[in-house]
Short mmCIF file of C-alpha atoms in Angstrom, two decimals:
data_model
loop_
_atom_site.label_atom_id
_atom_site.label_comp_id
_atom_site.label_asym_id
_atom_site.label_seq_id
_atom_site.Cartn_x
_atom_site.Cartn_y
_atom_site.Cartn_z
CA MET A 1 29.20 78.11 -133.64
CA GLN A 2 31.30 80.87 -135.17
CA GLY A 3 29.75 80.29 -138.58
CA ASP A 4 26.25 80.64 -137.17
CA ILE A 5 27.13 83.92 -135.46
CA LEU A 6 28.78 85.36 -138.56
CA ALA A 7 25.71 84.46 -140.64
CA ILE A 8 23.54 86.47 -138.24
CA ILE A 9 25.96 89.41 -138.30
CA LYS A 10 26.15 89.48 -142.10
CA ASN A 11 22.41 90.02 -142.42
CA ASN A 12 22.96 93.76 -142.75
CA ALA A 13 19.40 94.42 -143.92
CA ARG A 14 18.46 94.15 -140.27
CA ASN A 15 19.21 96.20 -137.18
CA LEU A 16 22.91 96.95 -136.68
CA PHE A 17 22.21 97.54 -132.99
CA ILE A 18 22.17 94.37 -130.90
CA ASN A 19 19.38 94.18 -128.32
CA GLY A 20 17.71 97.33 -129.64
CA ASP A 21 14.42 96.32 -128.01
CA LEU A 22 16.23 96.03 -124.64
CA ASN A 23 14.86 92.57 -123.87
CA ASN A 24 18.21 91.15 -122.62
CA TRP A 25 19.63 92.27 -119.25
CA GLN A 26 22.20 89.64 -118.28
CA ARG A 27 23.94 91.88 -115.72
CA GLY A 28 20.72 92.70 -113.87
CA THR A 29 17.98 95.29 -114.24
CA ASN A 30 19.40 97.89 -111.83
CA VAL A 31 22.93 99.21 -112.26
CA ASN A 32 24.47 101.80 -109.95
CA ALA A 33 27.84 102.77 -111.42
CA LEU A 34 29.32 105.80 -113.12
CA SER A 35 30.25 103.88 -116.25
CA ALA A 36 28.65 100.48 -116.72
CA TYR A 37 26.52 98.22 -118.91
CA GLY A 38 22.80 98.01 -118.24
CA PRO A 39 20.84 96.16 -120.95
CA ASP A 40 23.13 93.98 -123.03
CA ARG A 41 25.50 95.83 -125.38
CA PHE A 42 24.46 99.31 -124.12
CA PHE A 43 26.65 101.14 -121.64
CA GLY A 44 25.91 104.29 -119.72
CA ASN A 45 28.26 107.08 -118.73
CA SER A 46 26.57 109.36 -116.24
CA ALA A 47 27.39 111.91 -113.59
CA SER A 48 25.01 110.08 -111.23
CA GLY A 49 25.35 106.64 -112.76
CA PHE A 50 22.05 104.87 -112.14
CA PHE A 51 20.33 102.83 -114.87
CA SER A 52 17.28 100.61 -114.52
CA ARG A 53 14.73 98.71 -116.58
CA GLU A 54 11.22 100.06 -117.01
CA ASP A 55 8.28 97.80 -117.80
CA GLY A 56 5.51 100.10 -118.90
CA GLY A 57 2.49 97.84 -118.58
CA SER A 58 -0.25 97.47 -121.17
CA ALA A 59 -1.83 100.93 -120.75
CA SER A 60 1.36 103.02 -120.52
CA ALA A 61 2.93 105.49 -122.92
CA LEU A 62 5.81 103.02 -123.28
CA ALA A 63 3.46 100.24 -124.39
CA ALA A 64 2.14 102.52 -127.14
CA THR A 65 5.59 102.32 -128.80
CA GLY A 66 5.19 98.55 -129.24
CA PHE A 67 8.08 97.75 -126.88
CA LYS A 68 7.87 96.07 -123.50
CA TYR A 69 11.03 97.45 -121.90
CA ALA A 70 12.95 100.72 -121.78
CA VAL A 71 16.07 101.87 -119.97
CA ASN A 72 15.81 104.64 -117.39
CA ALA A 73 18.99 106.69 -117.43
CA GLU A 74 19.27 108.90 -114.36
CA GLN A 75 21.67 111.74 -115.17
CA GLY A 76 23.36 114.16 -112.83
CA ALA A 77 24.07 117.78 -113.66
CA GLY A 78 27.39 116.73 -115.21
CA GLY A 79 25.63 115.04 -118.11
CA GLY A 80 26.21 111.62 -119.69
CA SER A 81 24.95 109.35 -122.43
CA TYR A 82 23.83 105.83 -123.29
CA ALA A 83 25.62 104.17 -126.19
CA GLN A 84 26.47 101.01 -128.10
CA ARG A 85 29.79 100.27 -129.77
CA ILE A 86 29.05 98.44 -133.01
CA GLU A 87 31.80 96.06 -134.10
CA SER A 88 33.58 96.68 -137.41
CA ILE A 89 32.49 93.29 -138.78
CA PHE A 90 28.94 94.67 -139.11
CA PHE A 91 30.14 97.27 -141.62
CA GLU A 92 32.35 95.07 -143.83
CA ASP A 93 29.70 94.65 -146.52
CA ILE A 94 28.25 98.17 -146.37
CA ALA A 95 29.59 100.40 -149.14
CA ILE A 96 31.00 103.83 -148.38
CA GLY A 97 28.32 106.42 -149.17
CA THR A 98 25.43 104.12 -148.19
CA LYS A 99 22.65 105.92 -146.31
CA LEU A 100 22.19 104.75 -142.71
CA THR A 101 19.38 105.83 -140.40
CA VAL A 102 19.50 105.73 -136.61
CA SER A 103 16.16 105.91 -134.80
CA TYR A 104 14.92 105.52 -131.25
CA TYR A 105 12.02 106.34 -128.93
CA ALA A 106 12.66 108.62 -125.95
CA ALA A 107 10.86 110.55 -123.24
CA SER A 108 11.79 112.45 -120.08
CA ALA A 109 10.86 112.92 -116.43
CA ASN A 110 11.62 116.65 -116.69
CA VAL A 111 9.80 117.99 -119.74
CA ASN A 112 10.43 121.68 -119.12
CA ALA A 113 14.18 121.60 -119.58
CA THR A 114 15.27 118.64 -121.65
CA GLY A 115 15.77 117.42 -125.19
CA THR A 116 17.67 114.56 -126.79
CA LEU A 117 21.12 114.58 -128.35
CA LEU A 118 22.72 112.11 -130.79
CA GLN A 119 26.46 111.54 -130.89
CA LEU A 120 28.52 109.37 -133.27
CA ARG A 121 32.13 108.33 -132.65
CA THR A 122 34.62 106.22 -134.58
CA PRO A 123 37.57 104.46 -132.94
CA ASP A 124 40.97 105.66 -134.10
CA THR A 125 42.02 102.01 -134.55
CA THR A 126 39.68 99.16 -135.45
CA ASP A 127 37.36 98.18 -132.57
CA ASN A 128 39.60 99.91 -130.02
CA TYR A 129 37.92 102.83 -128.27
CA SER A 130 40.83 103.83 -126.04
CA SER A 131 41.04 106.73 -128.48
CA SER A 132 38.10 107.87 -130.61
CA THR A 133 36.88 110.80 -132.70
CA VAL A 134 33.49 112.55 -132.59
CA ILE A 135 31.78 112.82 -135.98
CA ILE A 136 30.43 116.32 -136.53
CA LEU A 137 26.79 115.88 -137.57
CA ASN A 138 26.31 118.98 -139.67
CA PRO A 139 24.10 119.89 -141.41
CA GLY A 140 21.23 118.01 -139.82
CA GLY A 141 18.21 120.27 -139.76
CA GLY A 142 18.75 121.23 -136.14
CA THR A 143 21.19 122.75 -133.70
CA ASP A 144 24.61 121.08 -133.53
CA TYR A 145 26.61 121.35 -130.33
CA ASP A 146 30.21 120.29 -129.81
CA SER A 147 29.19 116.86 -128.53
CA GLY A 148 26.60 115.88 -131.11
CA HIS A 149 23.37 116.74 -132.88
CA TYR A 150 20.29 118.08 -131.09
CA MET A 151 17.39 115.85 -132.16
CA GLY A 152 14.45 117.64 -130.52
CA ASP A 153 12.50 118.18 -127.32
CA LEU A 154 11.44 115.32 -125.06
CA GLU A 155 7.88 114.84 -123.83
CA ASP A 156 6.59 113.58 -120.51
CA ARG A 157 7.33 109.86 -120.11
CA ASN A 158 3.81 109.32 -118.78
CA VAL A 159 2.20 110.89 -121.85
CA LYS A 160 4.14 110.10 -125.01
CA PHE A 161 7.39 108.69 -126.38
CA ASN A 162 8.47 110.42 -129.59
CA GLN A 163 10.52 108.66 -132.25
CA TYR A 164 13.69 110.49 -133.30
CA LYS A 165 15.48 109.80 -136.61
CA TYR A 166 18.76 110.85 -138.18
CA THR A 167 20.22 109.80 -141.55
CA PHE A 168 23.92 109.93 -142.37
CA GLU A 169 26.32 108.38 -144.89
CA MET A 170 28.68 105.47 -144.32
CA THR A 171 32.28 106.71 -144.31
CA ALA A 172 35.68 105.03 -144.54
CA ASP A 173 36.30 105.81 -140.85
CA MET A 174 33.17 103.83 -139.88
CA LYS A 175 34.76 100.70 -141.31
CA ARG A 176 36.76 100.68 -138.04
CA GLY A 177 33.53 100.51 -136.02
CA LEU A 178 30.95 103.00 -134.78
CA GLN A 179 29.75 104.17 -131.37
CA VAL A 180 26.20 105.54 -131.37
CA GLY A 181 25.24 107.44 -128.23
CA VAL A 182 22.07 109.18 -127.03
CA ALA A 183 21.84 111.76 -124.27
CA GLY A 184 18.60 113.07 -122.85
CA ASP A 185 19.26 116.04 -120.62
CA LEU A 186 20.44 118.88 -122.85
CA ARG A 187 18.73 122.24 -122.29
CA VAL A 188 16.30 123.17 -125.03
CA ASN A 189 16.51 126.94 -124.65
CA GLY A 190 19.58 127.22 -126.86
CA ILE A 191 22.08 127.14 -124.02
CA ASN A 192 24.55 124.25 -124.19
CA GLY A 193 24.38 122.85 -120.66
CA TRP A 194 23.40 119.79 -118.64
CA LEU A 195 20.61 119.33 -116.15
CA ALA A 196 19.91 116.57 -113.64
CA ASN A 197 17.20 114.43 -115.21
CA THR A 198 15.94 110.93 -115.91
CA TYR A 199 15.35 110.10 -119.56
CA VAL A 200 13.94 106.89 -120.99
CA LEU A 201 15.00 105.10 -124.20
CA THR A 202 13.68 102.14 -126.19
CA GLY A 203 13.36 100.78 -129.74
CA LEU A 204 16.87 101.66 -130.93
CA GLN A 205 17.66 100.91 -134.56
CA LEU A 206 20.43 101.49 -137.06
CA THR A 207 19.43 100.32 -140.53
CA GLU A 208 20.37 100.89 -144.15
CA GLY A 209 18.26 103.42 -146.04
CA GLN A 210 16.80 106.84 -145.35
CA ALA A 211 13.86 105.70 -143.22
CA PRO A 212 13.71 103.29 -140.27
CA LEU A 213 12.28 99.86 -141.00
CA ASN A 214 9.41 98.39 -139.06
CA PHE A 215 11.25 97.14 -135.96
CA ARG A 216 9.57 93.75 -136.02
CA LEU A 217 10.98 93.21 -139.52
CA SER A 218 14.42 94.69 -138.82
CA GLY A 219 14.95 92.82 -135.55
CA ARG A 220 16.20 89.25 -135.31
CA ASP A 221 14.33 86.59 -133.38
CA ALA A 222 14.91 86.27 -129.62
CA VAL A 223 17.33 83.33 -129.92
CA GLU A 224 19.51 85.10 -132.51
CA GLU A 225 19.53 88.29 -130.46
CA LEU A 226 20.69 86.52 -127.31
CA ARG A 227 23.39 84.65 -129.24
CA LEU A 228 24.72 87.95 -130.51
CA CYS A 229 24.73 89.31 -126.95
CA HIS A 230 26.74 86.25 -125.89
CA ARG A 231 29.40 87.09 -128.47
CA TYR A 232 30.35 90.00 -126.18
CA TYR A 233 29.27 88.91 -122.69
CA PHE A 234 27.62 86.05 -120.83
CA ASN A 235 27.35 84.72 -117.30
CA LYS A 236 26.45 81.32 -115.87
CA PHE A 237 25.10 80.48 -112.44
CA SER A 238 24.96 77.36 -110.25
CA CYS A 239 27.64 75.47 -112.17
CA PHE A 240 28.72 72.25 -110.39
CA ILE A 241 31.87 70.12 -110.54
CA ALA A 242 32.70 67.00 -108.53
CA GLY A 243 35.88 64.94 -108.68
CA TYR A 244 38.77 63.24 -106.91
CA ASP A 245 42.31 64.62 -106.95
CA ASN A 246 45.00 62.00 -106.30
CA ASN A 247 47.96 63.63 -108.01
CA ALA A 248 48.00 67.26 -106.83
CA PHE A 249 47.32 68.52 -110.35
CA GLY A 250 43.79 69.54 -109.47
CA THR A 251 40.26 68.62 -110.37
CA GLY A 252 38.45 70.53 -113.06
CA CYS A 253 36.90 70.64 -116.48
CA SER A 254 36.63 72.68 -119.67
CA ILE A 255 33.36 74.58 -120.13
CA PRO A 256 32.39 75.68 -123.66
CA HIS A 257 31.01 79.17 -124.20
CA PRO A 258 27.44 79.35 -125.54
CA VAL A 259 28.88 80.90 -128.77
CA THR A 260 32.33 81.74 -130.08
CA MET A 261 33.11 85.12 -128.55
CA ARG A 262 34.41 88.22 -130.31
CA THR A 263 37.89 87.68 -128.84
CA THR A 264 39.44 85.99 -125.82
CA PRO A 265 37.28 87.28 -122.95
CA VAL A 266 38.19 88.31 -119.43
CA SER A 267 36.77 85.60 -117.17
CA ALA A 268 35.97 85.98 -113.48
CA PHE A 269 34.07 84.20 -110.72
CA LEU A 270 30.87 85.83 -109.53
CA GLY A 271 30.61 83.56 -106.50
CA VAL A 272 32.02 80.23 -105.31
CA SER A 273 30.88 77.75 -102.65
CA PHE A 274 32.39 74.43 -101.51
CA ALA A 275 32.71 72.14 -98.51
CA GLY A 276 36.02 72.16 -96.62
CA SER A 277 39.08 74.28 -97.32
CA GLY A 278 42.07 74.48 -99.63
CA TYR A 279 40.15 74.42 -102.89
CA ASN A 280 41.71 77.56 -104.44
CA PRO A 281 39.49 77.52 -107.55
CA THR A 282 40.81 79.29 -110.65
CA LEU A 283 39.66 80.04 -114.20
CA VAL A 284 42.52 79.25 -116.58
CA ASN A 285 43.30 78.91 -120.30
CA THR A 286 40.37 81.04 -121.36
CA THR A 287 39.89 81.18 -125.14
CA ASP A 288 37.21 82.63 -127.41
CA HIS A 289 35.33 79.30 -127.22
CA SER A 290 35.90 77.84 -123.72
CA VAL A 291 37.26 78.31 -120.21
CA ASN A 292 38.84 75.79 -117.81
CA VAL A 293 37.92 75.60 -114.14
CA ILE A 294 40.53 74.04 -111.81
CA PHE A 295 40.37 73.40 -108.07
CA SER A 296 42.21 71.04 -105.77
CA VAL A 297 42.14 69.18 -102.48
CA VAL A 298 44.89 66.53 -102.73
CA ASN A 299 43.83 62.93 -102.15
CA SER A 300 40.25 63.92 -101.53
CA SER A 301 36.86 63.92 -103.17
CA SER A 302 35.78 67.47 -103.89
CA GLN A 303 32.75 69.43 -105.01
CA LEU A 304 32.48 72.99 -106.22
CA THR A 305 29.48 75.18 -107.05
CA PHE A 306 30.24 78.46 -108.78
CA ASN A 307 29.02 81.36 -110.89
CA TYR A 308 31.18 83.09 -113.50
CA GLU A 309 31.21 85.58 -116.34
CA CYS A 310 33.14 86.12 -119.56
CA ASP A 311 33.47 89.65 -120.94
CA ALA A 312 34.65 90.48 -124.49
CA GLU A 313 32.97 93.89 -124.86
CA LEU A 314 34.53 96.52 -127.09
#
């Protein structure tokens, strides 16, 4: 499994973002939290903290971009951003000095006061964002603020999604990984400030070269994309175990992950149901490729239905 995943990752001619078309939403399509993942691999950090999926329909401005889904990011007056942390393994074969282009479609619910801002960060140690450094994007043909590069004004989400593009060079620091973030509520009148607003993003790409590729050529197929998502996070529902415990060691089994994960994940139950009492189910001996589920009722037949998740995000 690991070999298959690495082969997908090493295809650097394609999109370095995972789930750039926002088709995968394992955690649900409505997230109400100040700092949380919405669509797979993208996390939001917002003063209001509400993110949801938009399905534009065939006649919408969103549909005109060629994408089915977008993420609505509802920002409070304190600002925020939507970002993906790209693992260092994606950059191993990209030479320092190589041109990279980030592109995305965006629109706004408040067209009189908003634009879109791009921010790049590198972790100070490889794939560890407990401490990170903002890359100053200058020059860039626009106005640079302390927190990133101003990409342009946003239009009404019901009328048109513009595509925004920015080209930069691969650096030695990016070999440690790269966080690419987009904000959508910066004032456009030259004053650096934040406004409450909902902005909408879709079609996110990071590709080699000075122009974005056609997304349908740069994106992987749906199976490959989901497998890459599972490298960082997955959940399973309605799992069932039945057994008989006659030695007090417990009943259980080992469950393989759908792919080998980036590292040993944090595993947790999302819900458990059983008949009787005294089961005390636990997830133990989690590795990057499997997790063990143990539960016990001594000298008794037992059944357990459960949901769980494994999280190895950066």
